[in-house]
């Protein structure tokens, strides 16, 4: 029996099917994107994409189901590339869409981390109402940190980063909405590999 922590065992577990390979392929594309940006774009672009790399490793440590692994990694990388390609300013409403979707999947993953750490109960084996409260709270916290990072970028990196009061409130509201949807997802859909199919918890 291995003495390694369970999270490490989950991380080093080899892919067991096509969906697992696909999830690892998305992670590999994240690394390729950093290399592409470093060679053909700017160091700042490469840095933005590099920030996403440790985030897309989290699903392996948590041991989520492959489909959610793929969705999580794809959304996080899309959010990073949206910054690099200026999609937030060139496509109307894209900023709100990404704040809703990306914040939602990150909040869902944050709750699963808490489940693995034993801080909150598995919603499919206990009270379903717990993630309906906790996940939106995590989403609002993530939204606040996201806005702080944008302000730091505007203040110390580039004044081209759009920061305004109404934009901040709208982004946080979108993140909260994404958190509400993610809370329902966590409460009723098995996202962890070894989660039970579900019980009629309250």
Coordinates of C-alpha atoms in Angstrom, one line a residue:
X1 CA 0.0 0.0 0.0
X2 CA 1.4 3.4 -1.0
X3 CA 2.3 6.0 1.7
X4 CA 1.5 8.8 -0.7
X5 CA -1.4 11.1 0.1
X6 CA -4.7 10.2 -1.6
X7 CA -4.5 13.5 -3.6
X8 CA -1.1 12.5 -5.0
X9 CA -2.4 9.0 -5.9
X10 CA -5.2 10.6 -7.8
X11 CA -2.9 12.9 -9.6
X12 CA -0.5 10.2 -10.8
X13 CA -3.2 7.8 -11.8
X14 CA -2.8 6.9 -15.5
X15 CA -5.7 7.7 -17.9
X16 CA -8.2 4.9 -18.0
X17 CA -10.2 5.8 -21.1
X18 CA -10.7 8.1 -24.0
X19 CA -12.3 10.9 -21.9
X20 CA -9.3 10.8 -19.5
X21 CA -6.9 11.1 -22.4
X22 CA -9.0 14.0 -23.7
X23 CA -8.8 15.8 -20.4
X24 CA -5.0 15.4 -20.2
X25 CA -4.9 16.5 -23.9
X26 CA -6.6 19.8 -22.9
X27 CA -4.1 20.3 -20.2
X28 CA -1.3 19.7 -22.6
X29 CA -2.8 22.3 -25.0
X30 CA -2.5 24.8 -22.1
X31 CA 1.2 24.2 -21.9
X32 CA 1.6 24.4 -25.7
X33 CA -0.3 27.7 -25.6
X34 CA 2.2 29.1 -23.1
X35 CA 5.1 28.1 -25.4
X36 CA 3.4 29.6 -28.4
X37 CA 2.8 32.9 -26.6
X38 CA 6.4 33.0 -25.4
X39 CA 7.8 32.6 -28.9
X40 CA 5.3 34.5 -31.1
X41 CA 3.6 36.9 -28.7
X42 CA 4.6 38.9 -25.7
X43 CA 6.0 37.8 -22.3
X44 CA 2.9 39.3 -20.6
X45 CA 0.7 37.1 -22.8
X46 CA 2.7 34.0 -21.9
X47 CA 2.5 35.0 -18.2
X48 CA -1.3 35.3 -18.4
X49 CA -1.6 31.8 -20.0
X50 CA 1.0 30.4 -17.5
X51 CA -1.3 31.4 -14.6
X52 CA -3.9 29.0 -15.9
X53 CA -1.5 26.0 -15.8
X54 CA -1.6 25.2 -12.1
X55 CA -5.4 25.7 -12.1
X56 CA -6.0 23.0 -14.7
X57 CA -4.0 20.6 -12.6
X58 CA -6.5 20.8 -9.8
X59 CA -9.0 18.4 -11.3
X60 CA -6.4 15.6 -11.2
X61 CA -5.7 16.1 -7.5
X62 CA -9.4 16.2 -6.7
X63 CA -10.2 13.2 -8.9
X64 CA -13.2 14.5 -10.8
X65 CA -15.1 12.7 -13.5
X66 CA -13.6 13.1 -16.9
X67 CA -16.3 15.1 -18.5
X68 CA -16.2 17.7 -15.8
X69 CA -12.4 17.7 -16.0
X70 CA -12.6 18.5 -19.7
X71 CA -15.2 21.2 -19.2
X72 CA -13.2 22.8 -16.3
X73 CA -9.9 22.9 -18.1
X74 CA -11.4 24.1 -21.4
X75 CA -13.3 27.0 -19.7
X76 CA -10.2 28.1 -17.6
X77 CA -8.0 28.1 -20.7
X78 CA -10.7 29.9 -22.8
X79 CA -10.8 32.6 -20.1
X80 CA -7.1 33.0 -20.3
X81 CA -7.0 33.1 -24.1
X82 CA -9.9 35.6 -24.1
X83 CA -7.6 37.9 -22.2
X84 CA -4.7 37.4 -24.6
X85 CA -6.9 37.8 -27.7
X86 CA -8.8 40.8 -26.3
X87 CA -12.1 39.0 -26.6
X88 CA -13.4 40.7 -23.5
X89 CA -13.3 44.1 -25.2
X90 CA -14.0 43.1 -28.8
X91 CA -17.1 40.9 -28.3
X92 CA -20.0 42.5 -26.6
X93 CA -21.1 40.6 -23.5
X94 CA -18.2 38.1 -23.6
X95 CA -16.9 39.5 -20.3
X96 CA -20.2 38.7 -18.5
X97 CA -20.4 35.2 -20.1
X98 CA -16.9 34.2 -19.0
X99 CA -17.4 35.7 -15.6
X100 CA -20.5 33.6 -15.2
X101 CA -19.2 30.3 -16.7
X102 CA -15.6 30.4 -15.5
X103 CA -16.5 31.6 -12.0
X104 CA -19.2 28.9 -11.8
X105 CA -16.8 26.0 -12.7
X106 CA -14.1 27.3 -10.4
X107 CA -16.6 27.6 -7.5
X108 CA -17.8 24.1 -8.1
X109 CA -14.3 22.8 -8.1
X110 CA -13.6 24.7 -4.9
X111 CA -16.5 22.9 -3.2
X112 CA -15.2 19.6 -4.4
X113 CA -11.8 20.4 -2.9
X114 CA -13.6 21.1 0.4
X115 CA -15.4 17.8 0.1
X116 CA -12.1 16.0 -0.4
X117 CA -10.6 17.7 2.6
X118 CA -13.6 16.7 4.8
X119 CA -14.6 20.3 5.5
X120 CA -18.0 19.9 4.0
X121 CA -20.1 16.7 3.4
X122 CA -20.5 15.0 0.1
X123 CA -23.8 16.5 -1.1
X124 CA -24.8 13.3 -2.9
X125 CA -24.4 11.3 0.4
X126 CA -25.8 14.0 2.7
X127 CA -27.5 17.3 2.6
X128 CA -27.9 18.7 -0.9
X129 CA -28.7 22.1 0.4
X130 CA -25.2 22.7 1.6
X131 CA -23.6 23.3 -1.9
X132 CA -26.6 25.5 -2.8
X133 CA -25.3 27.9 -0.2
X134 CA -21.6 27.3 -0.2
X135 CA -20.9 27.3 -3.9
X136 CA -22.5 30.7 -4.6
X137 CA -20.5 32.1 -1.6
X138 CA -17.3 30.7 -3.2
X139 CA -18.3 32.2 -6.5
X140 CA -18.7 35.6 -5.0
X141 CA -15.3 35.3 -3.3
X142 CA -13.7 34.2 -6.6
X143 CA -15.4 37.2 -8.4
X144 CA -14.0 39.6 -5.8
X145 CA -10.5 38.2 -6.2
X146 CA -10.9 38.3 -10.0
X147 CA -11.8 42.0 -9.9
X148 CA -8.9 42.7 -7.6
X149 CA -6.5 41.1 -10.0
X150 CA -8.0 43.2 -12.9
X151 CA -7.4 46.3 -10.8
X152 CA -3.8 45.4 -10.0
X153 CA -3.3 44.7 -13.7
X154 CA -4.8 48.1 -14.6
X155 CA -2.8 50.0 -11.9
X156 CA 0.6 48.3 -12.3
X157 CA 0.7 46.5 -15.7
X158 CA -1.4 48.2 -18.4
X159 CA -3.9 51.0 -18.3
X160 CA -5.6 49.4 -21.3
X161 CA -7.3 46.9 -18.9
X162 CA -10.8 48.1 -18.5
X163 CA -11.8 48.8 -14.9
X164 CA -15.0 50.6 -13.9
X165 CA -17.5 50.5 -11.1
X166 CA -20.4 49.3 -13.2
X167 CA -18.2 46.8 -15.0
X168 CA -17.1 45.4 -11.6
X169 CA -20.6 45.1 -10.2
X170 CA -21.8 43.4 -13.4
X171 CA -18.9 41.0 -13.4
X172 CA -19.6 40.0 -9.8
X173 CA -23.3 39.6 -10.4
X174 CA -22.5 37.3 -13.4
X175 CA -20.1 35.3 -11.2
X176 CA -22.8 35.0 -8.5
X177 CA -25.3 33.7 -11.1
X178 CA -22.7 31.2 -12.3
X179 CA -22.2 30.1 -8.7
X180 CA -26.0 29.5 -8.2
X181 CA -26.0 27.3 -11.3
X182 CA -22.9 25.5 -10.2
X183 CA -24.4 24.9 -6.7
X184 CA -27.3 23.1 -8.3
X185 CA -24.9 21.1 -10.4
X186 CA -22.8 20.1 -7.4
X187 CA -25.9 19.2 -5.4
X188 CA -27.5 16.9 -7.9
X189 CA -24.8 15.6 -10.4
X190 CA -21.9 13.3 -9.4
X191 CA -18.7 15.2 -10.2
X192 CA -16.2 13.1 -8.2
X193 CA -15.1 9.7 -9.5
X194 CA -16.0 7.8 -6.4
X195 CA -19.1 9.7 -5.5
X196 CA -22.3 7.6 -5.0
X197 CA -25.0 7.8 -7.6
X198 CA -27.0 10.0 -5.2
X199 CA -29.5 9.8 -2.4
X200 CA -32.6 11.7 -1.6
X201 CA -30.8 14.1 0.7
X202 CA -32.4 17.4 1.6

